PDB file of N, CA and C in Angstrom:
ATOM      1  N   UNK A   1       0.736  -1.056  -0.082  1.00 62.00           N
ATOM      2  CA  UNK A   1       0.292  -0.323   0.358  1.00 62.00           C
ATOM      3  C   UNK A   1       0.990   1.151  -0.308  1.00 62.00           C
ATOM      4  N   UNK A   2       0.780   2.204  -1.037  1.00 67.00           N
ATOM      5  CA  UNK A   2       1.323   3.797  -1.246  1.00 67.00           C
ATOM      6  C   UNK A   2       0.555   4.440  -0.132  1.00 67.00           C
ATOM      7  N   UNK A   3       1.097   5.691   0.338  1.00 65.00           N
ATOM      8  CA  UNK A   3       1.085   6.618   1.545  1.00 65.00           C
ATOM      9  C   UNK A   3       1.043   8.048  -0.149  1.00 65.00           C
ATOM     10  N   UNK A   4      -0.063   8.492  -0.316  1.00 66.00           N
ATOM     11  CA  UNK A   4       0.052   9.642  -0.778  1.00 66.00           C
ATOM     12  C   UNK A   4      -0.169  10.924  -0.290  1.00 66.00           C
ATOM     13  N   UNK A   5       0.456  11.656  -0.486  1.00 61.00           N
ATOM     14  CA  UNK A   5       0.109  13.192  -0.077  1.00 61.00           C
ATOM     15  C   UNK A   5      -0.751  14.116  -0.346  1.00 61.00           C
ATOM     16  N   UNK A   6      -1.709  15.219   0.028  1.00 61.00           N
ATOM     17  CA  UNK A   6      -2.155  15.581  -1.183  1.00 61.00           C
ATOM     18  C   UNK A   6      -1.219  16.627  -1.579  1.00 61.00           C
ATOM     19  N   UNK A   7      -1.808  17.136  -2.796  1.00 64.00           N
ATOM     20  CA  UNK A   7      -0.985  17.964  -3.251  1.00 64.00           C
ATOM     21  C   UNK A   7      -1.521  20.069  -2.982  1.00 64.00           C
ATOM     22  N   UNK A   8      -0.041  20.851  -2.652  1.00 61.00           N
ATOM     23  CA  UNK A   8      -0.602  21.897  -2.248  1.00 61.00           C
ATOM     24  C   UNK A   8       0.077  22.386  -2.772  1.00 61.00           C
ATOM     25  N   UNK A   9      -0.070  23.560  -3.396  1.00 62.00           N
ATOM     26  CA  UNK A   9      -0.109  24.207  -4.688  1.00 62.00           C
ATOM     27  C   UNK A   9       1.550  24.787  -4.012  1.00 62.00           C
ATOM     28  N   UNK A  10       2.026  24.484  -5.220  1.00 65.00           N
ATOM     29  CA  UNK A  10       3.457  25.215  -4.835  1.00 65.00           C
ATOM     30  C   UNK A  10       3.532  27.151  -4.254  1.00 65.00           C
ATOM     31  N   UNK A  11       3.103  27.255  -5.137  1.00 67.00           N
ATOM     32  CA  UNK A  11       2.941  29.074  -4.680  1.00 67.00           C
ATOM     33  C   UNK A  11       2.572  29.464  -3.900  1.00 67.00           C
ATOM     34  N   UNK A  12       1.422  29.054  -3.002  1.00 69.00           N
ATOM     35  CA  UNK A  12       1.595  29.631  -2.084  1.00 69.00           C
ATOM     36  C   UNK A  12       2.404  28.596  -1.100  1.00 69.00           C
ATOM     37  N   UNK A  13       3.139  27.618  -1.206  1.00 67.00           N
ATOM     38  CA  UNK A  13       4.306  27.552  -0.022  1.00 67.00           C
ATOM     39  C   UNK A  13       5.396  28.670  -0.305  1.00 67.00           C
ATOM     40  N   UNK A  14       5.631  29.116  -1.948  1.00 69.00           N
ATOM     41  CA  UNK A  14       6.564  29.014  -1.948  1.00 69.00           C
ATOM     42  C   UNK A  14       6.581  30.581  -1.464  1.00 69.00           C
ATOM     43  N   UNK A  15       5.133  31.438  -1.530  1.00 73.00           N
ATOM     44  CA  UNK A  15       5.097  32.747  -0.793  1.00 73.00           C
ATOM     45  C   UNK A  15       4.858  32.405   0.914  1.00 73.00           C
ATOM     46  N   UNK A  16       4.543  31.434   1.244  1.00 71.00           N
ATOM     47  CA  UNK A  16       4.630  31.495   2.453  1.00 71.00           C
ATOM     48  C   UNK A  16       6.306  31.211   3.265  1.00 71.00           C
ATOM     49  N   UNK A  17       7.190  30.354   2.699  1.00 69.00           N
ATOM     50  CA  UNK A  17       8.529  30.378   2.656  1.00 69.00           C
ATOM     51  C   UNK A  17       9.512  32.322   2.460  1.00 69.00           C
ATOM     52  N   UNK A  18       8.751  32.337   1.274  1.00 71.00           N
ATOM     53  CA  UNK A  18       9.477  33.382   0.943  1.00 71.00           C
ATOM     54  C   UNK A  18       9.230  34.940   2.282  1.00 71.00           C
ATOM     55  N   UNK A  19       8.523  34.583   2.575  1.00 71.00           N
ATOM     56  CA  UNK A  19       7.858  35.759   3.407  1.00 71.00           C
ATOM     57  C   UNK A  19       8.473  35.756   5.500  1.00 71.00           C
ATOM     58  N   UNK A  20       9.390  34.916   5.418  1.00 68.00           N
ATOM     59  CA  UNK A  20      10.008  34.308   6.818  1.00 68.00           C
ATOM     60  C   UNK A  20      11.226  35.580   6.740  1.00 68.00           C
ATOM     61  N   UNK A  21      11.358  35.766   7.599  1.00 61.00           N
ATOM     62  CA  UNK A  21      12.137  36.382   7.575  1.00 61.00           C
ATOM     63  C   UNK A  21      13.377  36.297   7.515  1.00 61.00           C
ATOM     64  N   UNK A  22      14.408  34.655   7.946  1.00 59.00           N
ATOM     65  CA  UNK A  22      15.430  34.683   7.421  1.00 59.00           C
ATOM     66  C   UNK A  22      15.291  34.061   6.465  1.00 59.00           C
ATOM     67  N   UNK A  23      14.606  33.673   5.460  1.00 61.00           N
ATOM     68  CA  UNK A  23      14.354  33.595   4.451  1.00 61.00           C
ATOM     69  C   UNK A  23      15.681  34.225   2.788  1.00 61.00           C
ATOM     70  N   UNK A  24      15.885  35.667   3.675  1.00 60.00           N
ATOM     71  CA  UNK A  24      15.843  36.712   2.638  1.00 60.00           C
ATOM     72  C   UNK A  24      18.193  36.445   2.947  1.00 60.00           C
ATOM     73  N   UNK A  25      19.000  35.827   3.882  1.00 55.00           N
ATOM     74  CA  UNK A  25      19.494  35.448   4.277  1.00 55.00           C
ATOM     75  C   UNK A  25      20.198  36.961   5.043  1.00 55.00           C
ATOM     76  N   UNK A  26      19.480  37.393   5.569  1.00 49.00           N
ATOM     77  CA  UNK A  26      20.293  38.273   6.417  1.00 49.00           C
ATOM     78  C   UNK A  26      20.181  38.229   7.564  1.00 49.00           C
ATOM     79  N   UNK A  27      19.869  36.758   8.141  1.00 46.00           N
ATOM     80  CA  UNK A  27      20.079  36.641   9.560  1.00 46.00           C
ATOM     81  C   UNK A  27      21.068  35.558   9.824  1.00 46.00           C
ATOM     82  N   UNK A  28      21.289  35.021   9.261  1.00 49.00           N
ATOM     83  CA  UNK A  28      22.871  34.158   8.593  1.00 49.00           C
ATOM     84  C   UNK A  28      22.978  33.728   7.427  1.00 49.00           C
ATOM     85  N   UNK A  29      24.425  34.337   7.377  1.00 54.00           N
ATOM     86  CA  UNK A  29      24.934  34.275   5.699  1.00 54.00           C
ATOM     87  C   UNK A  29      26.374  33.373   5.723  1.00 54.00           C
ATOM     88  N   UNK A  30      27.054  32.324   5.204  1.00 53.00           N
ATOM     89  CA  UNK A  30      28.015  32.310   5.869  1.00 53.00           C
ATOM     90  C   UNK A  30      29.309  32.874   4.176  1.00 53.00           C
ATOM     91  N   UNK A  31      29.990  33.576   5.036  1.00 54.00           N
ATOM     92  CA  UNK A  31      31.066  34.199   4.715  1.00 54.00           C
ATOM     93  C   UNK A  31      32.501  33.941   5.172  1.00 54.00           C
ATOM     94  N   UNK A  32      33.474  33.139   4.566  1.00 57.00           N
ATOM     95  CA  UNK A  32      34.852  32.405   4.663  1.00 57.00           C
ATOM     96  C   UNK A  32      34.587  31.515   5.663  1.00 57.00           C
ATOM     97  N   UNK A  33      35.487  31.769   7.558  1.00 53.00           N
ATOM     98  CA  UNK A  33      35.277  30.407   7.762  1.00 53.00           C
ATOM     99  C   UNK A  33      33.931  30.929   8.736  1.00 53.00           C
ATOM    100  N   UNK A  34      33.461  31.948   8.627  1.00 59.00           N
ATOM    101  CA  UNK A  34      32.533  32.369   9.677  1.00 59.00           C
ATOM    102  C   UNK A  34      31.282  32.294   9.303  1.00 59.00           C
ATOM    103  N   UNK A  35      30.891  31.855  10.088  1.00 66.00           N
ATOM    104  CA  UNK A  35      28.775  31.940   9.606  1.00 66.00           C
ATOM    105  C   UNK A  35      28.458  33.465  10.376  1.00 66.00           C
ATOM    106  N   UNK A  36      27.995  34.684   9.896  1.00 67.00           N
ATOM    107  CA  UNK A  36      27.471  35.418  10.287  1.00 67.00           C
ATOM    108  C   UNK A  36      26.059  34.847  10.794  1.00 67.00           C
ATOM    109  N   UNK A  37      25.927  36.030  12.344  1.00 69.00           N
ATOM    110  CA  UNK A  37      24.306  35.905  13.319  1.00 69.00           C
ATOM    111  C   UNK A  37      24.266  37.752  13.103  1.00 69.00           C
ATOM    112  N   UNK A  38      23.887  38.099  11.876  1.00 70.00           N
ATOM    113  CA  UNK A  38      23.358  40.133  12.659  1.00 70.00           C
ATOM    114  C   UNK A  38      24.541  40.216  11.865  1.00 70.00           C
ATOM    115  N   UNK A  39      24.507  41.426  12.122  1.00 72.00           N
ATOM    116  CA  UNK A  39      25.535  42.173  11.683  1.00 72.00           C
ATOM    117  C   UNK A  39      26.839  41.983  12.307  1.00 72.00           C
ATOM    118  N   UNK A  40      26.587  41.417  13.309  1.00 76.00           N
ATOM    119  CA  UNK A  40      27.601  41.933  14.296  1.00 76.00           C
ATOM    120  C   UNK A  40      28.472  40.657  14.823  1.00 76.00           C
ATOM    121  N   UNK A  41      27.764  39.629  14.697  1.00 77.00           N
ATOM    122  CA  UNK A  41      28.260  38.309  15.566  1.00 77.00           C
ATOM    123  C   UNK A  41      28.056  37.310  14.166  1.00 77.00           C
ATOM    124  N   UNK A  42      29.353  36.610  15.176  1.00 78.00           N
ATOM    125  CA  UNK A  42      29.910  35.726  14.032  1.00 78.00           C
ATOM    126  C   UNK A  42      30.228  34.548  14.724  1.00 78.00           C
ATOM    127  N   UNK A  43      29.776  32.736  14.130  1.00 80.00           N
ATOM    128  CA  UNK A  43      29.089  31.870  15.400  1.00 80.00           C
ATOM    129  C   UNK A  43      30.366  31.153  14.583  1.00 80.00           C
ATOM    130  N   UNK A  44      31.105  30.509  16.117  1.00 81.00           N
ATOM    131  CA  UNK A  44      31.868  29.949  15.571  1.00 81.00           C
ATOM    132  C   UNK A  44      32.054  28.625  16.303  1.00 81.00           C
ATOM    133  N   UNK A  45      33.327  27.868  15.836  1.00 83.00           N
ATOM    134  CA  UNK A  45      33.376  26.009  16.407  1.00 83.00           C
ATOM    135  C   UNK A  45      34.945  25.753  17.370  1.00 83.00           C
ATOM    136  N   UNK A  46      34.368  24.935  18.269  1.00 86.00           N
ATOM    137  CA  UNK A  46      35.106  25.518  19.520  1.00 86.00           C
ATOM    138  C   UNK A  46      35.612  23.603  19.615  1.00 86.00           C
ATOM    139  N   UNK A  47      36.169  23.113  19.803  1.00 90.00           N
ATOM    140  CA  UNK A  47      36.756  21.835  20.008  1.00 90.00           C
ATOM    141  C   UNK A  47      37.687  22.239  21.511  1.00 90.00           C
ATOM    142  N   UNK A  48      36.863  21.676  22.878  1.00 91.00           N
ATOM    143  CA  UNK A  48      36.924  21.055  23.995  1.00 91.00           C
ATOM    144  C   UNK A  48      37.419  20.091  23.960  1.00 91.00           C
ATOM    145  N   UNK A  49      38.323  19.732  25.204  1.00 94.00           N
ATOM    146  CA  UNK A  49      38.021  18.442  25.910  1.00 94.00           C
ATOM    147  C   UNK A  49      37.039  17.987  27.016  1.00 94.00           C
ATOM    148  N   UNK A  50      36.487  16.673  26.768  1.00 95.00           N
ATOM    149  CA  UNK A  50      35.806  16.502  27.756  1.00 95.00           C
ATOM    150  C   UNK A  50      35.451  16.963  29.402  1.00 95.00           C
ATOM    151  N   UNK A  51      36.174  17.114  29.915  1.00 95.00           N
ATOM    152  CA  UNK A  51      36.615  17.722  31.039  1.00 95.00           C
ATOM    153  C   UNK A  51      36.189  18.682  31.460  1.00 95.00           C
ATOM    154  N   UNK A  52      36.710  19.574  30.313  1.00 94.00           N
ATOM    155  CA  UNK A  52      36.769  21.108  30.093  1.00 94.00           C
ATOM    156  C   UNK A  52      35.017  21.082  30.177  1.00 94.00           C
ATOM    157  N   UNK A  53      34.672  20.547  28.773  1.00 95.00           N
ATOM    158  CA  UNK A  53      32.561  20.971  28.750  1.00 95.00           C
ATOM    159  C   UNK A  53      32.132  20.231  29.460  1.00 95.00           C
ATOM    160  N   UNK A  54      32.198  19.467  30.385  1.00 95.00           N
ATOM    161  CA  UNK A  54      31.689  18.929  31.564  1.00 95.00           C
ATOM    162  C   UNK A  54      31.713  19.837  32.655  1.00 95.00           C
ATOM    163  N   UNK A  55      32.558  20.394  32.800  1.00 96.00           N
ATOM    164  CA  UNK A  55      32.999  21.576  33.704  1.00 96.00           C
ATOM    165  C   UNK A  55      31.861  22.979  33.311  1.00 96.00           C
ATOM    166  N   UNK A  56      31.637  22.869  32.441  1.00 95.00           N
ATOM    167  CA  UNK A  56      31.597  24.555  31.451  1.00 95.00           C
ATOM    168  C   UNK A  56      30.180  24.567  31.898  1.00 95.00           C
ATOM    169  N   UNK A  57      29.637  23.109  31.031  1.00 95.00           N
ATOM    170  CA  UNK A  57      27.361  22.198  31.329  1.00 95.00           C
ATOM    171  C   UNK A  57      27.859  22.545  33.047  1.00 95.00           C
ATOM    172  N   UNK A  58      27.996  22.117  34.105  1.00 96.00           N
ATOM    173  CA  UNK A  58      27.859  22.516  35.531  1.00 96.00           C
ATOM    174  C   UNK A  58      27.911  23.769  35.407  1.00 96.00           C
ATOM    175  N   UNK A  59      28.671  24.454  35.760  1.00 95.00           N
ATOM    176  CA  UNK A  59      29.127  25.901  35.682  1.00 95.00           C
ATOM    177  C   UNK A  59      27.584  26.612  34.804  1.00 95.00           C
ATOM    178  N   UNK A  60      27.721  26.552  33.821  1.00 95.00           N
ATOM    179  CA  UNK A  60      26.121  27.084  33.556  1.00 95.00           C
ATOM    180  C   UNK A  60      25.099  26.542  33.656  1.00 95.00           C
ATOM    181  N   UNK A  61      24.352  25.623  33.867  1.00 95.00           N
ATOM    182  CA  UNK A  61      23.522  24.913  34.710  1.00 95.00           C
ATOM    183  C   UNK A  61      23.422  25.295  36.027  1.00 95.00           C
ATOM    184  N   UNK A  62      24.667  25.808  36.544  1.00 96.00           N
ATOM    185  CA  UNK A  62      24.608  26.040  38.168  1.00 96.00           C
ATOM    186  C   UNK A  62      24.212  27.533  38.174  1.00 96.00           C
ATOM    187  N   UNK A  63      23.902  28.433  37.406  1.00 95.00           N
ATOM    188  CA  UNK A  63      24.184  29.906  36.382  1.00 95.00           C
ATOM    189  C   UNK A  63      22.579  30.308  36.354  1.00 95.00           C
ATOM    190  N   UNK A  64      22.135  28.982  35.621  1.00 96.00           N
ATOM    191  CA  UNK A  64      20.628  28.828  35.348  1.00 96.00           C
ATOM    192  C   UNK A  64      20.791  29.639  33.961  1.00 96.00           C
ATOM    193  N   UNK A  65      22.457  29.004  33.473  1.00 95.00           N
ATOM    194  CA  UNK A  65      22.551  29.806  31.501  1.00 95.00           C
ATOM    195  C   UNK A  65      22.494  28.975  30.737  1.00 95.00           C
ATOM    196  N   UNK A  66      22.164  29.331  29.532  1.00 94.00           N
ATOM    197  CA  UNK A  66      22.990  28.108  28.294  1.00 94.00           C
ATOM    198  C   UNK A  66      24.401  28.088  28.180  1.00 94.00           C
ATOM    199  N   UNK A  67      24.629  27.077  27.948  1.00 93.00           N
ATOM    200  CA  UNK A  67      26.573  26.745  27.368  1.00 93.00           C
ATOM    201  C   UNK A  67      26.667  28.495  26.920  1.00 93.00           C
ATOM    202  N   UNK A  68      26.136  28.317  25.704  1.00 91.00           N
ATOM    203  CA  UNK A  68      26.787  29.884  24.345  1.00 91.00           C
ATOM    204  C   UNK A  68      26.906  30.963  25.435  1.00 91.00           C
ATOM    205  N   UNK A  69      25.578  31.196  26.266  1.00 93.00           N
ATOM    206  CA  UNK A  69      25.826  32.495  26.842  1.00 93.00           C
ATOM    207  C   UNK A  69      26.454  32.423  28.080  1.00 93.00           C
ATOM    208  N   UNK A  70      26.689  31.413  29.309  1.00 95.00           N
ATOM    209  CA  UNK A  70      28.073  31.482  29.873  1.00 95.00           C
ATOM    210  C   UNK A  70      29.842  31.676  28.823  1.00 95.00           C
ATOM    211  N   UNK A  71      29.699  31.336  28.003  1.00 94.00           N
ATOM    212  CA  UNK A  71      30.912  30.879  27.098  1.00 94.00           C
ATOM    213  C   UNK A  71      31.164  32.486  26.610  1.00 94.00           C
ATOM    214  N   UNK A  72      29.819  33.449  26.141  1.00 91.00           N
ATOM    215  CA  UNK A  72      30.230  34.507  25.844  1.00 91.00           C
ATOM    216  C   UNK A  72      30.048  35.744  27.204  1.00 91.00           C
ATOM    217  N   UNK A  73      29.698  35.244  27.603  1.00 93.00           N
ATOM    218  CA  UNK A  73      30.206  36.135  29.134  1.00 93.00           C
ATOM    219  C   UNK A  73      31.660  36.414  29.071  1.00 93.00           C
ATOM    220  N   UNK A  74      31.756  34.582  29.499  1.00 93.00           N
ATOM    221  CA  UNK A  74      32.937  34.053  29.933  1.00 93.00           C
ATOM    222  C   UNK A  74      33.904  34.968  29.068  1.00 93.00           C
ATOM    223  N   UNK A  75      33.912  34.990  28.189  1.00 92.00           N
ATOM    224  CA  UNK A  75      34.933  35.658  27.046  1.00 92.00           C
ATOM    225  C   UNK A  75      34.906  37.177  26.559  1.00 92.00           C
ATOM    226  N   UNK A  76      33.611  37.620  27.229  1.00 91.00           N
ATOM    227  CA  UNK A  76      34.052  39.058  27.774  1.00 91.00           C
ATOM    228  C   UNK A  76      34.070  39.370  28.144  1.00 91.00           C
ATOM    229  N   UNK A  77      34.503  39.277  30.378  1.00 92.00           N
ATOM    230  CA  UNK A  77      35.348  39.016  31.097  1.00 92.00           C
ATOM    231  C   UNK A  77      36.336  39.037  31.005  1.00 92.00           C
ATOM    232  N   UNK A  78      36.583  38.052  29.694  1.00 91.00           N
ATOM    233  CA  UNK A  78      38.718  37.963  30.015  1.00 91.00           C
ATOM    234  C   UNK A  78      39.004  39.032  29.142  1.00 91.00           C
ATOM    235  N   UNK A  79      38.207  39.455  28.408  1.00 90.00           N
ATOM    236  CA  UNK A  79      38.421  40.843  27.485  1.00 90.00           C
ATOM    237  C   UNK A  79      38.343  41.953  27.900  1.00 90.00           C
ATOM    238  N   UNK A  80      37.989  42.255  29.608  1.00 87.00           N
ATOM    239  CA  UNK A  80      37.276  42.688  29.846  1.00 87.00           C
ATOM    240  C   UNK A  80      36.435  43.938  29.024  1.00 87.00           C
ATOM    241  N   UNK A  81      34.992  43.289  28.433  1.00 69.00           N
ATOM    242  CA  UNK A  81      34.085  43.721  27.907  1.00 69.00           C
ATOM    243  C   UNK A  81      34.669  44.777  27.378  1.00 69.00           C
ATOM    244  N   UNK A  82      35.593  44.282  26.840  1.00 58.00           N
ATOM    245  CA  UNK A  82      35.618  45.940  25.535  1.00 58.00           C
ATOM    246  C   UNK A  82      35.038  45.300  24.126  1.00 58.00           C
ATOM    247  N   UNK A  83      34.456  44.279  23.906  1.00 54.00           N
ATOM    248  CA  UNK A  83      33.432  44.241  22.512  1.00 54.00           C
ATOM    249  C   UNK A  83      31.942  43.582  22.825  1.00 54.00           C
ATOM    250  N   UNK A  84      31.109  44.237  24.221  1.00 48.00           N
ATOM    251  CA  UNK A  84      29.801  43.919  24.486  1.00 48.00           C
ATOM    252  C   UNK A  84      29.636  44.770  24.149  1.00 48.00           C
TER     253      UNK A  84
END
């Protein structure tokens, strides 16, 4: 027995997708080695030892923060809040 899907007009779906704010590429665009997040932020990938990651996750949980928020906060503190 085959499964059939009802056919939806593609123009209607294309219009819906085109109306999404991130469909224009201004939220996240790939440039060289970085992925841009807005105008002044870039996404980076970091490799950490498992022990360090465990400590980082424990501290983030203790502070009720996400891992990303904690890393951003710690980097800003280390750099003297010059770029925040």
